[in-house]
Coordinates of C-alpha atoms in Angstrom, one line a residue:
M788 CA -65.6 21.5 -76.5
L789 CA -66.9 23.8 -74.0
E790 CA -66.5 27.0 -76.0
K791 CA -68.5 24.7 -78.9
F792 CA -71.1 23.9 -76.3
L793 CA -72.0 27.6 -74.9
E794 CA -72.1 28.8 -78.6
L795 CA -74.2 25.8 -79.4
A796 CA -76.5 26.9 -76.7
A797 CA -76.5 30.8 -77.2
S798 CA -77.4 29.4 -80.6
Q799 CA -80.8 28.2 -79.1
L800 CA -82.1 31.4 -77.5
G801 CA -85.3 32.4 -78.3
Y802 CA -86.8 28.9 -79.4
A803 CA -90.1 28.4 -78.1
E804 CA -92.0 25.7 -77.8
E805 CA -95.7 24.7 -79.2
S806 CA -98.8 24.0 -77.3
G807 CA -98.7 21.2 -74.9
N808 CA -95.0 21.7 -73.9
R809 CA -94.0 20.3 -77.5
T810 CA -90.5 20.9 -78.4
K811 CA -87.6 19.8 -81.4
Y812 CA -85.7 19.1 -78.2
A813 CA -88.1 15.9 -77.4
K814 CA -88.9 15.4 -80.7
Y815 CA -85.0 14.5 -81.0
F816 CA -85.4 11.7 -78.3
D817 CA -88.8 10.2 -79.2
T818 CA -87.2 9.8 -82.6
D819 CA -83.7 10.1 -84.0
A820 CA -82.4 8.9 -80.4
W821 CA -85.5 6.6 -79.2
Q822 CA -85.0 4.9 -76.1
W823 CA -82.0 7.7 -75.0
F824 CA -84.5 8.2 -72.1
N825 CA -86.6 5.9 -70.1
T826 CA -90.0 6.6 -72.1
K827 CA -91.0 9.4 -74.6
K828 CA -90.6 12.8 -73.6
Q829 CA -92.6 15.1 -76.1
G830 CA -94.9 16.7 -74.1
A831 CA -92.8 16.6 -70.6
E832 CA -91.1 19.7 -69.0
W833 CA -88.4 20.6 -71.2
C834 CA -85.3 22.3 -69.2
A835 CA -83.3 18.9 -68.2
I836 CA -84.3 17.7 -72.1
F837 CA -82.9 20.7 -73.4
I838 CA -79.3 19.7 -71.5
C839 CA -79.0 16.4 -72.7
W840 CA -79.6 17.6 -76.1
L841 CA -77.0 20.0 -76.2
F842 CA -74.6 17.2 -75.2
C843 CA -76.0 14.7 -77.4
Q844 CA -75.7 17.0 -80.4
L845 CA -71.9 17.8 -79.4
I846 CA -70.6 14.4 -78.8
G847 CA -73.6 11.8 -80.0
P848 CA -76.2 10.4 -78.2
E849 CA -74.3 6.7 -77.0
R850 CA -71.6 9.0 -75.8
A851 CA -73.3 11.7 -74.0
L852 CA -75.3 8.9 -72.2
S853 CA -71.5 7.6 -70.9
F854 CA -70.2 11.2 -70.1
L855 CA -73.6 12.2 -67.8
G856 CA -73.4 9.0 -66.2
C857 CA -76.8 8.1 -67.5
P858 CA -77.8 4.9 -66.8
A859 CA -78.1 2.5 -69.4
P860 CA -81.0 3.2 -72.6
K861 CA -84.8 2.6 -71.1
N862 CA -83.4 3.4 -67.5
N863 CA -82.1 6.9 -67.8
C864 CA -84.6 9.3 -66.2
A865 CA -82.5 12.2 -66.7
A866 CA -85.1 14.3 -67.9
G867 CA -86.2 14.9 -64.5
V868 CA -84.1 17.4 -63.0
K869 CA -83.7 15.8 -59.8
Y870 CA -82.6 12.7 -61.3
L871 CA -79.9 14.4 -63.8
W872 CA -78.7 16.2 -60.7
Q873 CA -78.2 12.6 -59.1
Y874 CA -76.0 11.6 -62.1
L875 CA -73.8 14.1 -62.1
C876 CA -73.5 14.2 -58.5
K877 CA -72.4 10.4 -59.1
R878 CA -70.2 11.6 -61.8
G879 CA -68.3 13.7 -58.8
W880 CA -68.6 17.0 -61.0
K881 CA -70.2 18.5 -58.0
V882 CA -69.2 22.0 -57.1
D883 CA -69.4 24.8 -54.9
K884 CA -72.5 26.8 -55.9
T885 CA -70.3 30.3 -55.0
S886 CA -67.4 29.0 -57.5
G887 CA -70.0 28.8 -61.0
Q888 CA -68.2 29.3 -64.2
P889 CA -69.3 29.5 -68.0
G890 CA -70.0 25.9 -68.8
D891 CA -71.3 24.4 -65.5
I892 CA -74.4 23.3 -65.2
I893 CA -76.4 25.1 -62.6
F894 CA -79.7 23.7 -60.9
L895 CA -82.1 26.2 -59.3
N896 CA -85.9 26.4 -57.4
S897 CA -85.4 23.7 -54.6
N898 CA -83.7 21.3 -57.0
K899 CA -87.1 21.4 -59.5
H900 CA -85.3 23.5 -62.6
V901 CA -81.9 23.2 -64.5
G902 CA -79.9 25.7 -67.0
L903 CA -76.2 26.5 -68.0
I904 CA -73.9 29.5 -66.5
S905 CA -72.8 31.5 -70.0
E906 CA -71.4 33.9 -68.2
V907 CA -70.1 35.4 -64.2
R908 CA -70.9 39.2 -64.4
D909 CA -71.3 41.7 -61.5
G910 CA -72.0 39.3 -59.0
K911 CA -74.4 37.1 -60.9
Y912 CA -74.6 34.1 -62.9
I913 CA -76.0 34.5 -66.4
T914 CA -77.6 31.5 -67.4
I915 CA -79.2 29.9 -70.6
E916 CA -82.2 27.9 -69.9
G917 CA -84.8 26.0 -71.8
N918 CA -88.0 26.1 -70.4
K919 CA -87.8 29.4 -69.2
S920 CA -91.1 31.2 -69.9
N921 CA -91.8 28.4 -72.7
K922 CA -88.4 29.1 -74.3
V923 CA -84.6 28.9 -74.3
A924 CA -83.8 32.4 -72.7
N925 CA -81.3 34.0 -70.5
G926 CA -81.7 34.2 -66.7
S927 CA -79.8 36.3 -63.8
Y928 CA -79.7 34.9 -60.2
K929 CA -76.9 36.7 -57.6
I930 CA -74.6 34.0 -56.8
S931 CA -75.8 34.3 -53.2
S932 CA -78.7 34.0 -54.1
S933 CA -80.9 30.8 -52.4
T934 CA -82.4 29.9 -55.9
V935 CA -79.4 28.6 -57.0
Y936 CA -79.7 24.8 -55.3
G937 CA -76.6 23.8 -56.9
I938 CA -74.1 23.4 -59.5
C939 CA -72.1 20.9 -61.4
R940 CA -69.0 21.4 -63.6
P941 CA -68.8 18.6 -66.6
A942 CA -65.2 17.1 -66.8
W943 CA -64.4 19.1 -69.9
N944 CA -60.6 17.6 -70.0
E945 CA -62.3 14.5 -70.5
I946 CA -64.2 15.4 -73.7
N947 CA -62.1 17.3 -75.8
N948 CA -60.8 14.4 -77.9
V949 CA -64.3 13.1 -78.2
S950 CA -66.2 13.8 -81.5
S951 CA -69.3 12.8 -82.2
P952 CA -69.2 9.1 -83.3
V953 CA -69.3 8.5 -87.2
A954 CA -71.4 5.8 -88.4
S955 CA -70.0 2.6 -90.3
K956 CA -71.2 -0.5 -91.7
P957 CA -70.0 -3.5 -89.2
V958 CA -66.2 -4.7 -90.6
N959 CA -67.8 -8.5 -90.1
N960 CA -70.4 -10.8 -88.8
N961 CA -69.6 -9.7 -85.2
G962 CA -71.6 -6.4 -86.2
Y963 CA -68.7 -4.0 -84.7
T964 CA -67.9 -0.9 -86.1
D965 CA -64.8 0.3 -87.8
E966 CA -64.3 2.7 -84.8
E967 CA -65.1 -0.2 -82.1
I968 CA -62.5 -2.3 -83.7
R969 CA -59.3 0.5 -83.7
V970 CA -60.6 1.3 -80.2
A971 CA -60.5 -2.3 -78.9
K972 CA -57.0 -2.2 -80.8
D973 CA -55.6 0.5 -78.9
V974 CA -56.5 -1.0 -75.5
W975 CA -55.1 -4.2 -76.6
Q976 CA -51.9 -2.0 -76.7
G977 CA -52.5 -0.6 -73.6
K978 CA -53.8 3.2 -74.5
Y979 CA -56.5 2.9 -72.2
G980 CA -54.4 0.9 -68.8
N981 CA -55.4 -1.9 -67.0
G982 CA -58.4 -3.3 -64.8
M983 CA -60.4 -0.7 -63.1
A984 CA -58.2 2.3 -65.1
R985 CA -59.4 0.9 -68.2
R986 CA -63.2 0.5 -67.1
N987 CA -63.0 4.2 -66.0
N988 CA -61.4 5.3 -69.2
L989 CA -63.5 4.0 -71.5
T990 CA -66.5 4.7 -69.9
R991 CA -65.2 8.5 -69.4
A992 CA -64.6 8.5 -73.6
G993 CA -68.4 7.6 -73.9
Y994 CA -67.4 3.6 -74.6
D995 CA -69.3 0.5 -73.5
Y996 CA -66.4 -1.4 -71.1
N997 CA -67.7 -4.6 -71.3
R998 CA -68.7 -4.4 -75.7
I999 CA -64.8 -3.3 -76.2
Q1000 CA -63.6 -5.5 -74.0
G1001 CA -65.5 -8.1 -76.1
I1002 CA -64.1 -7.3 -79.0
V1003 CA -60.3 -7.1 -77.1
N1004 CA -60.7 -10.4 -76.4
K1005 CA -61.5 -11.8 -80.0
L1006 CA -58.5 -10.0 -80.9
I1007 CA -56.6 -11.9 -78.7
K1008 CA -57.9 -15.7 -79.8
G1009 CA -57.3 -13.9 -83.8
E1010 CA -61.1 -14.1 -84.3
I1011 CA -61.3 -10.3 -85.3
K1012 CA -58.6 -9.2 -87.4

C-alpha cells in the first residue's frame, strides 16, 4: 500500500491549480466526498487537502477518515495543516524529524505547510507537495533544516489489508451493507478481539465501531441472518 501511495502522489506531479486556489482535490471533497471536511474547501490553501485526497483515493473516504484519526464528518478540520498535525500525532505517528522515510508525512515552515517524503537522498528529504508554487511539485530539504517542523509515519502495517470500500446495496431494512454484515460476523467469531482491543482494531481498519457492534448485537439476537 505504501508503494501505491507513493505512485499515486508521483502521478500528480505537475498538476496546477486554477485561479483562486481552485483544484480538483477540493472539488472532490466538495462534491464526491461532501462533508468529509467541516466546510467546503474550494478556494482554500490546499497542501493538506492534497494529502487527505491521496488517502481517500487509496482506501476510500470513510476508511481514510478513521485511519487518519480525524473527527466525525462536519467536525473534521484536517484541511488545516496544524489540525492534520494534531490528528496524526494523536494516532501516535510522530517520529523523530531526522528519521524520515518515504511515505512519511512531513510538516514544514513552522507547521504551516505539509507534504510527503518520496525519497531520502544525500542528507535531504525529497518531497511531493500540493500547493507548492500553486501546483503539485517536488521539494528538497536538508534533514537538519529548521524548515522541517515534524514528521508523522502512517501505520502502513495496519492499512495493507484495507481496500477501498466496495459500494453495495443495503441487505435488509436496517440499511446495512454486505461488507458490514461480513465484518460483524467476523467480530462475533472473535477475529477483532474483545473490549477496547476490539474497538481499536475496528477503528484502525476504518470501520465505525458503534455501527458494527450494533450489527453484532442484532446477530446475537437473531434479528439479522
